[in-house]
PDB file of C-alpha atoms in Angstrom:
ATOM      1  CA  MET Z   1     198.651  43.384 111.410  1.00 42.00           C
ATOM      2  CA  ASN Z   2     202.114  44.185 111.015  1.00 43.00           C
ATOM      3  CA  THR Z   3     203.507  44.807 114.630  1.00 42.00           C
ATOM      4  CA  GLU Z   4     207.026  46.387 113.253  1.00 44.00           C
ATOM      5  CA  GLN Z   5     207.634  49.782 114.611  1.00 44.00           C
ATOM      6  CA  VAL Z   6     208.375  52.279 111.972  1.00 40.00           C
ATOM      7  CA  SER Z   7     211.841  53.472 111.843  1.00 46.00           C
ATOM      8  CA  THR Z   8     213.418  56.203 114.137  1.00 56.00           C
ATOM      9  CA  ASP Z   9     214.412  58.738 110.915  1.00 85.00           C
ATOM     10  CA  TYR Z  10     210.886  60.518 111.555  1.00 92.00           C
ATOM     11  CA  ILE Z  11     209.571  63.240 109.468  1.00 96.00           C
ATOM     12  CA  LEU Z  12     207.762  64.509 112.394  1.00 98.00           C
ATOM     13  CA  ASN Z  13     209.157  65.599 115.036  1.00 97.00           C
ATOM     14  CA  GLU Z  14     208.419  64.190 118.922  1.00 97.00           C
ATOM     15  CA  GLN Z  15     206.657  67.652 119.401  1.00 97.00           C
ATOM     16  CA  GLN Z  16     203.864  66.826 116.744  1.00 98.00           C
ATOM     17  CA  ARG Z  17     203.312  63.455 117.035  1.00 97.00           C
ATOM     18  CA  THR Z  18     202.605  64.367 120.930  1.00 98.00           C
ATOM     19  CA  GLN Z  19     200.016  66.947 119.413  1.00 98.00           C
ATOM     20  CA  TYR Z  20     198.778  64.718 117.782  1.00 98.00           C
ATOM     21  CA  GLU Z  21     197.637  62.165 120.535  1.00 98.00           C
ATOM     22  CA  VAL Z  22     196.658  64.321 122.950  1.00 98.00           C
ATOM     23  CA  ASP Z  23     194.860  67.062 120.630  1.00 98.00           C
ATOM     24  CA  GLY Z  24     194.034  64.457 117.909  1.00 98.00           C
ATOM     25  CA  TYR Z  25     195.000  66.770 114.979  1.00 98.00           C
ATOM     26  CA  LEU Z  26     198.167  67.809 113.273  1.00 98.00           C
ATOM     27  CA  LEU Z  27     198.283  70.758 110.514  1.00 98.00           C
ATOM     28  CA  ALA Z  28     202.043  70.003 109.432  1.00 98.00           C
ATOM     29  CA  SER Z  29     204.203  71.707 106.550  1.00 98.00           C
ATOM     30  CA  GLY Z  30     206.296  70.705 104.739  1.00 97.00           C
ATOM     31  CA  LEU Z  31     205.182  67.417 103.371  1.00 98.00           C
ATOM     32  CA  ILE Z  32     204.594  68.639  99.587  1.00 98.00           C
ATOM     33  CA  PRO Z  33     207.227  70.227  98.413  1.00 98.00           C
ATOM     34  CA  ASP Z  34     206.081  74.066  97.356  1.00 98.00           C
ATOM     35  CA  ILE Z  35     206.207  73.311  93.342  1.00 98.00           C
ATOM     36  CA  VAL Z  36     204.181  70.628  94.004  1.00 98.00           C
ATOM     37  CA  ALA Z  37     201.708  72.196  95.799  1.00 98.00           C
ATOM     38  CA  GLU Z  38     201.653  74.987  93.245  1.00 98.00           C
ATOM     39  CA  LYS Z  39     200.830  72.744  89.786  1.00 98.00           C
ATOM     40  CA  ALA Z  40     198.264  70.906  91.950  1.00 98.00           C
ATOM     41  CA  GLU Z  41     196.625  74.815  92.718  1.00 98.00           C
ATOM     42  CA  LYS Z  42     196.717  75.056  88.740  1.00 98.00           C
ATOM     43  CA  SER Z  43     195.446  71.924  88.124  1.00 98.00           C
ATOM     44  CA  MET Z  44     192.409  72.160  90.184  1.00 98.00           C
ATOM     45  CA  TRP Z  45     191.788  75.613  88.628  1.00 98.00           C
ATOM     46  CA  GLU Z  46     191.526  74.002  85.335  1.00 98.00           C
ATOM     47  CA  LEU Z  47     189.427  71.088  86.894  1.00 98.00           C
ATOM     48  CA  MET Z  48     186.946  73.785  87.618  1.00 97.00           C
ATOM     49  CA  GLU Z  49     186.871  75.576  84.078  1.00 96.00           C
ATOM     50  CA  MET Z  50     187.794  78.724  86.138  1.00 97.00           C
ATOM     51  CA  ASP Z  51     190.606  81.549  85.745  1.00 98.00           C
ATOM     52  CA  PRO Z  52     192.005  82.406  89.287  1.00 97.00           C
ATOM     53  CA  ASP Z  53     192.529  85.462  88.607  1.00 97.00           C
ATOM     54  CA  ASN Z  54     188.685  86.678  87.386  1.00 97.00           C
ATOM     55  CA  PRO Z  55     185.865  86.035  89.809  1.00 97.00           C
ATOM     56  CA  GLN Z  56     183.634  86.172  87.385  1.00 96.00           C
ATOM     57  CA  THR Z  57     184.456  82.659  85.951  1.00 97.00           C
ATOM     58  CA  TRP Z  58     183.753  81.148  89.407  1.00 97.00           C
ATOM     59  CA  SER Z  59     180.154  80.932  88.543  1.00 93.00           C
ATOM     60  CA  ASN Z  60     180.699  78.736  85.995  1.00 92.00           C
ATOM     61  CA  ILE Z  61     179.394  75.795  87.006  1.00 93.00           C
ATOM     62  CA  PRO Z  62     180.781  73.370  85.517  1.00 92.00           C
ATOM     63  CA  THR Z  63     178.579  70.098  84.366  1.00 91.00           C
ATOM     64  CA  ALA Z  64     180.977  67.690  85.992  1.00 93.00           C
ATOM     65  CA  ALA Z  65     180.763  68.841  89.459  1.00 95.00           C
ATOM     66  CA  ASN Z  66     178.211  68.658  92.350  1.00 96.00           C
ATOM     67  CA  HIS Z  67     177.209  72.157  93.580  1.00 97.00           C
ATOM     68  CA  GLU Z  68     176.205  72.682  96.483  1.00 96.00           C
ATOM     69  CA  LYS Z  69     174.968  76.532  96.446  1.00 95.00           C
ATOM     70  CA  SER Z  70     174.210  76.728 100.397  1.00 95.00           C
ATOM     71  CA  ARG Z  71     177.321  77.221 100.641  1.00 96.00           C
ATOM     72  CA  ASN Z  72     179.173  77.126  97.711  1.00 98.00           C
ATOM     73  CA  ILE Z  73     181.373  74.532  97.303  1.00 98.00           C
ATOM     74  CA  PHE Z  74     181.994  72.561  94.059  1.00 98.00           C
ATOM     75  CA  ILE Z  75     182.388  68.627  94.627  1.00 97.00           C
ATOM     76  CA  TYR Z  76     184.633  66.363  92.403  1.00 97.00           C
ATOM     77  CA  ASN Z  77     184.885  62.629  93.325  1.00 96.00           C
ATOM     78  CA  GLY Z  78     187.492  60.162  91.803  1.00 97.00           C
ATOM     79  CA  ILE Z  79     189.004  62.448  90.024  1.00 97.00           C
ATOM     80  CA  GLN Z  80     192.993  61.554  88.871  1.00 98.00           C
ATOM     81  CA  MET Z  81     194.945  64.173  87.462  1.00 98.00           C
ATOM     82  CA  PRO Z  82     198.612  62.934  87.741  1.00 98.00           C
ATOM     83  CA  GLU Z  83     199.260  66.931  89.359  1.00 98.00           C
ATOM     84  CA  LEU Z  84     196.686  66.273  91.989  1.00 98.00           C
ATOM     85  CA  LEU Z  85     197.796  62.642  93.076  1.00 98.00           C
ATOM     86  CA  ALA Z  86     201.522  64.141  92.916  1.00 98.00           C
ATOM     87  CA  CYS Z  87     200.560  65.613  96.719  1.00 98.00           C
ATOM     88  CA  ALA Z  88     200.772  62.224  98.222  1.00 98.00           C
ATOM     89  CA  THR Z  89     204.478  62.367  98.197  1.00 98.00           C
ATOM     90  CA  SER Z  90     206.311  59.451  99.961  1.00 96.00           C
ATOM     91  CA  GLU Z  91     206.662  62.455 102.807  1.00 97.00           C
ATOM     92  CA  TYR Z  92     203.080  62.946 103.168  1.00 98.00           C
ATOM     93  CA  ILE Z  93     202.842  58.903 103.287  1.00 97.00           C
ATOM     94  CA  GLN Z  94     205.551  58.877 106.119  1.00 97.00           C
ATOM     95  CA  ALA Z  95     203.808  61.296 108.118  1.00 98.00           C
ATOM     96  CA  THR Z  96     200.858  59.167 107.982  1.00 98.00           C
ATOM     97  CA  ALA Z  97     202.486  55.647 108.976  1.00 97.00           C
ATOM     98  CA  GLU Z  98     204.500  57.551 111.546  1.00 98.00           C
ATOM     99  CA  LEU Z  99     200.794  58.739 113.498  1.00 98.00           C
ATOM    100  CA  ILE Z 100     199.530  55.695 112.696  1.00 97.00           C
ATOM    101  CA  ASN Z 101     202.705  53.939 114.435  1.00 95.00           C
ATOM    102  CA  LEU Z 102     202.754  51.082 111.246  1.00 94.00           C
ATOM    103  CA  PRO Z 103     205.372  51.049 108.942  1.00 94.00           C
ATOM    104  CA  ILE Z 104     205.728  53.329 105.473  1.00 92.00           C
ATOM    105  CA  ASN Z 105     205.512  49.806 103.386  1.00 93.00           C
ATOM    106  CA  ASP Z 106     201.911  48.850 105.334  1.00 94.00           C
ATOM    107  CA  ILE Z 107     200.870  51.466 103.325  1.00 95.00           C
ATOM    108  CA  HIS Z 108     199.533  52.290  99.711  1.00 95.00           C
ATOM    109  CA  PRO Z 109     199.214  55.177  97.630  1.00 96.00           C
ATOM    110  CA  PRO Z 110     195.755  56.324  97.101  1.00 98.00           C
ATOM    111  CA  GLN Z 111     193.897  56.109  94.003  1.00 98.00           C
ATOM    112  CA  ALA Z 112     191.843  59.392  93.169  1.00 98.00           C
ATOM    113  CA  ILE Z 113     191.020  63.113  94.528  1.00 98.00           C
ATOM    114  CA  HIS Z 114     187.654  63.938  96.198  1.00 97.00           C
ATOM    115  CA  THR Z 115     187.578  68.115  96.018  1.00 98.00           C
ATOM    116  CA  GLN Z 116     185.681  70.275  98.843  1.00 97.00           C
ATOM    117  CA  ASN Z 117     186.552  73.869  96.973  1.00 98.00           C
ATOM    118  CA  LEU Z 118     184.672  76.448  99.098  1.00 98.00           C
ATOM    119  CA  PHE Z 119     183.459  79.524  97.602  1.00 98.00           C
ATOM    120  CA  PRO Z 120     183.046  83.050  98.676  1.00 98.00           C
ATOM    121  CA  VAL Z 121     179.071  83.358  99.874  1.00 97.00           C
ATOM    122  CA  LYS Z 122     177.934  86.580 101.082  1.00 97.00           C
ATOM    123  CA  LYS Z 123     176.694  85.189 104.524  1.00 97.00           C
ATOM    124  CA  THR Z 124     177.276  85.970 108.384  1.00 97.00           C
ATOM    125  CA  TRP Z 125     180.150  83.938 109.642  1.00 98.00           C
ATOM    126  CA  GLN Z 126     179.858  81.976 112.682  1.00 97.00           C
ATOM    127  CA  TRP Z 127     180.847  79.303 114.807  1.00 98.00           C
ATOM    128  CA  PRO Z 128     179.524  75.690 113.407  1.00 97.00           C
ATOM    129  CA  THR Z 129     179.156  72.377 116.034  1.00 97.00           C
ATOM    130  CA  ALA Z 130     181.841  69.815 116.193  1.00 98.00           C
ATOM    131  CA  HIS Z 131     180.844  66.496 114.088  1.00 98.00           C
ATOM    132  CA  VAL Z 132     182.745  63.694 113.555  1.00 98.00           C
ATOM    133  CA  ASP Z 133     183.338  61.959 110.100  1.00 96.00           C
ATOM    134  CA  GLY Z 134     181.755  58.712 108.379  1.00 93.00           C
ATOM    135  CA  ILE Z 135     178.189  60.126 109.664  1.00 92.00           C
ATOM    136  CA  PRO Z 136     176.195  59.689 106.311  1.00 90.00           C
ATOM    137  CA  LYS Z 137     173.348  57.852 107.471  1.00 90.00           C
ATOM    138  CA  GLU Z 138     173.154  56.027 103.713  1.00 89.00           C
ATOM    139  CA  HIS Z 139     176.149  53.662 104.974  1.00 89.00           C
ATOM    140  CA  MET Z 140     175.953  53.360 108.819  1.00 93.00           C
ATOM    141  CA  HIS Z 141     179.802  52.435 109.445  1.00 94.00           C
ATOM    142  CA  LEU Z 142     180.125  51.237 112.643  1.00 96.00           C
ATOM    143  CA  THR Z 143     181.787  53.322 115.832  1.00 97.00           C
ATOM    144  CA  PHE Z 144     184.290  51.301 116.468  1.00 97.00           C
ATOM    145  CA  PRO Z 145     186.640  50.289 115.572  1.00 95.00           C
ATOM    146  CA  GLY Z 146     185.454  52.734 112.955  1.00 95.00           C
ATOM    147  CA  PRO Z 147     186.067  53.090 109.325  1.00 95.00           C
ATOM    148  CA  TYR Z 148     188.976  55.199 109.620  1.00 96.00           C
ATOM    149  CA  ARG Z 149     192.599  55.150 111.524  1.00 95.00           C
ATOM    150  CA  ILE Z 150     193.555  58.322 110.423  1.00 97.00           C
ATOM    151  CA  ALA Z 151     191.772  61.210 107.936  1.00 98.00           C
ATOM    152  CA  SER Z 152     193.585  64.032 105.946  1.00 98.00           C
ATOM    153  CA  LEU Z 153     192.819  66.666 104.428  1.00 98.00           C
ATOM    154  CA  VAL Z 154     195.092  68.709 101.585  1.00 98.00           C
ATOM    155  CA  PHE Z 155     194.880  72.338 101.120  1.00 98.00           C
ATOM    156  CA  LEU Z 156     195.866  74.096  97.917  1.00 98.00           C
ATOM    157  CA  SER Z 157     194.840  77.199  98.533  1.00 98.00           C
ATOM    158  CA  ASP Z 158     196.437  79.929 101.773  1.00 98.00           C
ATOM    159  CA  VAL Z 159     193.701  80.075 104.271  1.00 98.00           C
ATOM    160  CA  GLU Z 160     192.784  83.569 105.598  1.00 96.00           C
ATOM    161  CA  LYS Z 161     190.717  84.166 108.404  1.00 98.00           C
ATOM    162  CA  PHE Z 162     186.974  83.436 107.727  1.00 98.00           C
ATOM    163  CA  GLY Z 163     187.889  82.234 104.601  1.00 98.00           C
ATOM    164  CA  GLY Z 164     186.892  78.739 104.917  1.00 98.00           C
ATOM    165  CA  GLY Z 165     189.204  76.981 107.411  1.00 98.00           C
ATOM    166  CA  THR Z 166     188.989  74.044 109.562  1.00 98.00           C
ATOM    167  CA  ILE Z 167     187.311  74.341 112.993  1.00 98.00           C
ATOM    168  CA  VAL Z 168     188.913  71.635 115.067  1.00 98.00           C
ATOM    169  CA  TRP Z 169     188.089  71.264 119.069  1.00 98.00           C
ATOM    170  CA  PRO Z 170     191.511  70.014 120.406  1.00 98.00           C
ATOM    171  CA  GLY Z 171     191.804  67.292 122.357  1.00 98.00           C
ATOM    172  CA  SER Z 172     187.778  66.692 121.736  1.00 98.00           C
ATOM    173  CA  HIS Z 173     188.215  62.661 120.308  1.00 98.00           C
ATOM    174  CA  HIS Z 174     188.610  62.130 124.106  1.00 98.00           C
ATOM    175  CA  LYS Z 175     185.097  63.111 125.161  1.00 98.00           C
ATOM    176  CA  ILE Z 176     183.713  61.687 122.167  1.00 98.00           C
ATOM    177  CA  ARG Z 177     185.040  58.250 122.894  1.00 98.00           C
ATOM    178  CA  GLN Z 178     184.201  58.709 126.509  1.00 98.00           C
ATOM    179  CA  LEU Z 179     180.536  59.758 125.215  1.00 98.00           C
ATOM    180  CA  ALA Z 180     180.647  56.533 122.699  1.00 98.00           C
ATOM    181  CA  GLU Z 181     181.548  54.196 125.197  1.00 98.00           C
ATOM    182  CA  SER Z 182     179.138  55.255 127.528  1.00 98.00           C
ATOM    183  CA  ALA Z 183     176.443  53.584 125.985  1.00 98.00           C
ATOM    184  CA  PRO Z 184     178.003  51.210 123.337  1.00 97.00           C
ATOM    185  CA  GLU Z 185     174.085  50.102 121.610  1.00 98.00           C
ATOM    186  CA  LYS Z 186     173.440  53.353 121.727  1.00 98.00           C
ATOM    187  CA  TYR Z 187     175.727  54.521 119.654  1.00 98.00           C
ATOM    188  CA  ALA Z 188     176.728  51.307 117.543  1.00 98.00           C
ATOM    189  CA  HIS Z 189     177.014  53.889 114.972  1.00 97.00           C
ATOM    190  CA  LEU Z 190     178.867  56.957 114.039  1.00 97.00           C
ATOM    191  CA  TYR Z 191     174.990  58.082 112.457  1.00 97.00           C
ATOM    192  CA  ASP Z 192     173.800  57.784 116.054  1.00 97.00           C
ATOM    193  CA  LEU Z 193     177.077  59.412 118.128  1.00 98.00           C
ATOM    194  CA  ASN Z 194     177.259  62.119 115.804  1.00 97.00           C
ATOM    195  CA  LYS Z 195     173.571  63.444 117.025  1.00 97.00           C
ATOM    196  CA  ASP Z 196     174.378  64.305 120.593  1.00 98.00           C
ATOM    197  CA  ILE Z 197     178.220  65.482 120.041  1.00 98.00           C
ATOM    198  CA  PRO Z 198     176.826  69.085 119.739  1.00 96.00           C
ATOM    199  CA  ALA Z 199     175.167  68.821 123.718  1.00 96.00           C
ATOM    200  CA  LEU Z 200     179.110  68.062 124.829  1.00 98.00           C
ATOM    201  CA  ASP Z 201     181.744  70.447 126.227  1.00 98.00           C
ATOM    202  CA  LEU Z 202     184.134  69.845 124.473  1.00 98.00           C
ATOM    203  CA  GLY Z 203     186.000  73.911 125.164  1.00 97.00           C
ATOM    204  CA  ASP Z 204     187.050  76.074 122.636  1.00 97.00           C
ATOM    205  CA  PRO Z 205     187.049  75.527 118.682  1.00 98.00           C
ATOM    206  CA  ILE Z 206     189.993  77.097 116.729  1.00 98.00           C
ATOM    207  CA  GLU Z 207     189.811  78.174 113.566  1.00 98.00           C
ATOM    208  CA  LEU Z 208     193.017  76.840 111.718  1.00 98.00           C
ATOM    209  CA  LEU Z 209     194.560  78.890 108.780  1.00 98.00           C
ATOM    210  CA  PRO Z 210     196.370  76.513 106.318  1.00 98.00           C
ATOM    211  CA  LYS Z 211     198.409  77.300 103.242  1.00 98.00           C
ATOM    212  CA  ARG Z 212     199.032  75.813 100.378  1.00 98.00           C
ATOM    213  CA  GLY Z 213     200.315  72.861 100.912  1.00 98.00           C
ATOM    214  CA  ASP Z 214     199.574  72.055 104.359  1.00 98.00           C
ATOM    215  CA  ILE Z 215     197.722  68.457 105.400  1.00 98.00           C
ATOM    216  CA  LEU Z 216     195.755  68.281 108.329  1.00 98.00           C
ATOM    217  CA  PHE Z 217     195.513  64.991 109.882  1.00 98.00           C
ATOM    218  CA  PHE Z 218     193.225  63.716 112.613  1.00 98.00           C
ATOM    219  CA  GLN Z 219     192.051  60.547 114.281  1.00 98.00           C
ATOM    220  CA  HIS Z 220     188.953  58.553 114.418  1.00 97.00           C
ATOM    221  CA  LEU Z 221     185.829  60.542 117.056  1.00 98.00           C
ATOM    222  CA  PHE Z 222     187.805  63.964 116.257  1.00 98.00           C
ATOM    223  CA  GLY Z 223     185.895  66.272 116.726  1.00 98.00           C
ATOM    224  CA  HIS Z 224     186.101  69.349 113.721  1.00 98.00           C
ATOM    225  CA  ASN Z 225     183.774  71.079 111.090  1.00 98.00           C
ATOM    226  CA  GLY Z 226     183.880  73.045 107.812  1.00 97.00           C
ATOM    227  CA  SER Z 227     183.125  76.790 107.981  1.00 98.00           C
ATOM    228  CA  LEU Z 228     182.137  79.344 105.521  1.00 98.00           C
ATOM    229  CA  ASN Z 229     183.993  81.219 103.041  1.00 98.00           C
ATOM    230  CA  ILE Z 230     183.009  85.204 103.415  1.00 98.00           C
ATOM    231  CA  ASN Z 231     185.902  86.264 102.443  1.00 97.00           C
ATOM    232  CA  GLN Z 232     187.081  87.065  98.449  1.00 95.00           C
ATOM    233  CA  SER Z 233     189.722  84.520  97.632  1.00 97.00           C
ATOM    234  CA  PRO Z 234     187.623  80.410  96.920  1.00 98.00           C
ATOM    235  CA  ARG Z 235     189.601  77.636  99.420  1.00 98.00           C
ATOM    236  CA  LEU Z 236     190.957  74.544  97.585  1.00 98.00           C
ATOM    237  CA  LEU Z 237     190.959  71.444  99.419  1.00 98.00           C
ATOM    238  CA  MET Z 238     191.003  68.019  98.729  1.00 98.00           C
ATOM    239  CA  ARG Z 239     191.095  64.127 100.607  1.00 97.00           C
ATOM    240  CA  TYR Z 240     192.571  61.287  98.905  1.00 98.00           C
ATOM    241  CA  PHE Z 241     190.627  58.716  97.398  1.00 98.00           C
ATOM    242  CA  CYS Z 242     190.474  54.611  96.773  1.00 97.00           C
ATOM    243  CA  ALA Z 243     189.004  52.109  95.310  1.00 96.00           C
ATOM    244  CA  CYS Z 244     191.109  49.010  96.748  1.00 96.00           C
ATOM    245  CA  ASN Z 245     189.243  46.272  99.031  1.00 94.00           C
ATOM    246  CA  GLU Z 246     191.128  47.427 101.908  1.00 93.00           C
ATOM    247  CA  CYS Z 247     189.428  50.991 101.829  1.00 95.00           C
ATOM    248  CA  LYS Z 248     185.805  49.991 101.086  1.00 93.00           C
ATOM    249  CA  ARG Z 249     185.255  49.843 104.702  1.00 93.00           C
ATOM    250  CA  TRP Z 250     184.710  53.933 104.446  1.00 95.00           C
ATOM    251  CA  LYS Z 251     182.600  54.038 101.313  1.00 90.00           C
ATOM    252  CA  LYS Z 252     181.671  57.193  99.750  1.00 91.00           C
ATOM    253  CA  THR Z 253     180.613  56.521  96.462  1.00 87.00           C
ATOM    254  CA  ASP Z 254     179.075  53.769  94.376  1.00 81.00           C
ATOM    255  CA  GLU Z 255     182.850  53.490  93.253  1.00 91.00           C
ATOM    256  CA  TRP Z 256     185.251  55.333  95.556  1.00 96.00           C
ATOM    257  CA  SER Z 257     186.150  55.293  98.918  1.00 96.00           C
ATOM    258  CA  HIS Z 258     187.596  57.469 101.313  1.00 97.00           C
ATOM    259  CA  TRP Z 259     191.742  56.662 101.269  1.00 97.00           C
ATOM    260  CA  THR Z 260     191.659  54.361 104.680  1.00 94.00           C
ATOM    261  CA  PRO Z 261     195.366  53.933 105.965  1.00 91.00           C
TER     262      PRO Z 261
END
């Protein structure tokens, strides 16, 4: 691994970098220009073949989408629309590099996107339990070193309270790591580790309320989860995919893996 230090001309300030280390996550604004995020949001609606101003169209389920009825979430895998890929700006890439202490040239750009567009449901909102990423049983990802160093979510809509914001447990990555290291054989795989995370005292959760263009970065073994959207507006969210050999350690579909800088 290249041990050269990143430039001192940082995109993120010291407080942001410290928060990421201490809390395990960072919700960052300003890394995607407003015009780029606006075009991406428009393209996302076009992808779903829906009109953002006509809720009657929101129940139309495109054949290309994977729709999970219980959460009313629309999932697409491997989408390569230029307007969506444009959100992987040089500033986004540099912030990613800074958070994992690598030169920006060591990080390759993503190749596609994966959507988690959460539409309103008529249910009672409640706090979810924490989990970590990389847990599908069919992949059986190893807990250490883990399938990724850093993960990031790109929001393409403003999120209101109880509107599908990500729930986070600040500092939870320290306690979850302690659990994993307490029984290395038992928790060799993230799938098994995740079963016992709900029994941990991770402190009080926080409901994040990002704006369009915000990016949520979080560490390996960071406790978080999604939440229901019981408001009137859809929550549009994407994360990046890649099909290169380096990213195959975080498998998602037959063709695509999560982008793993």
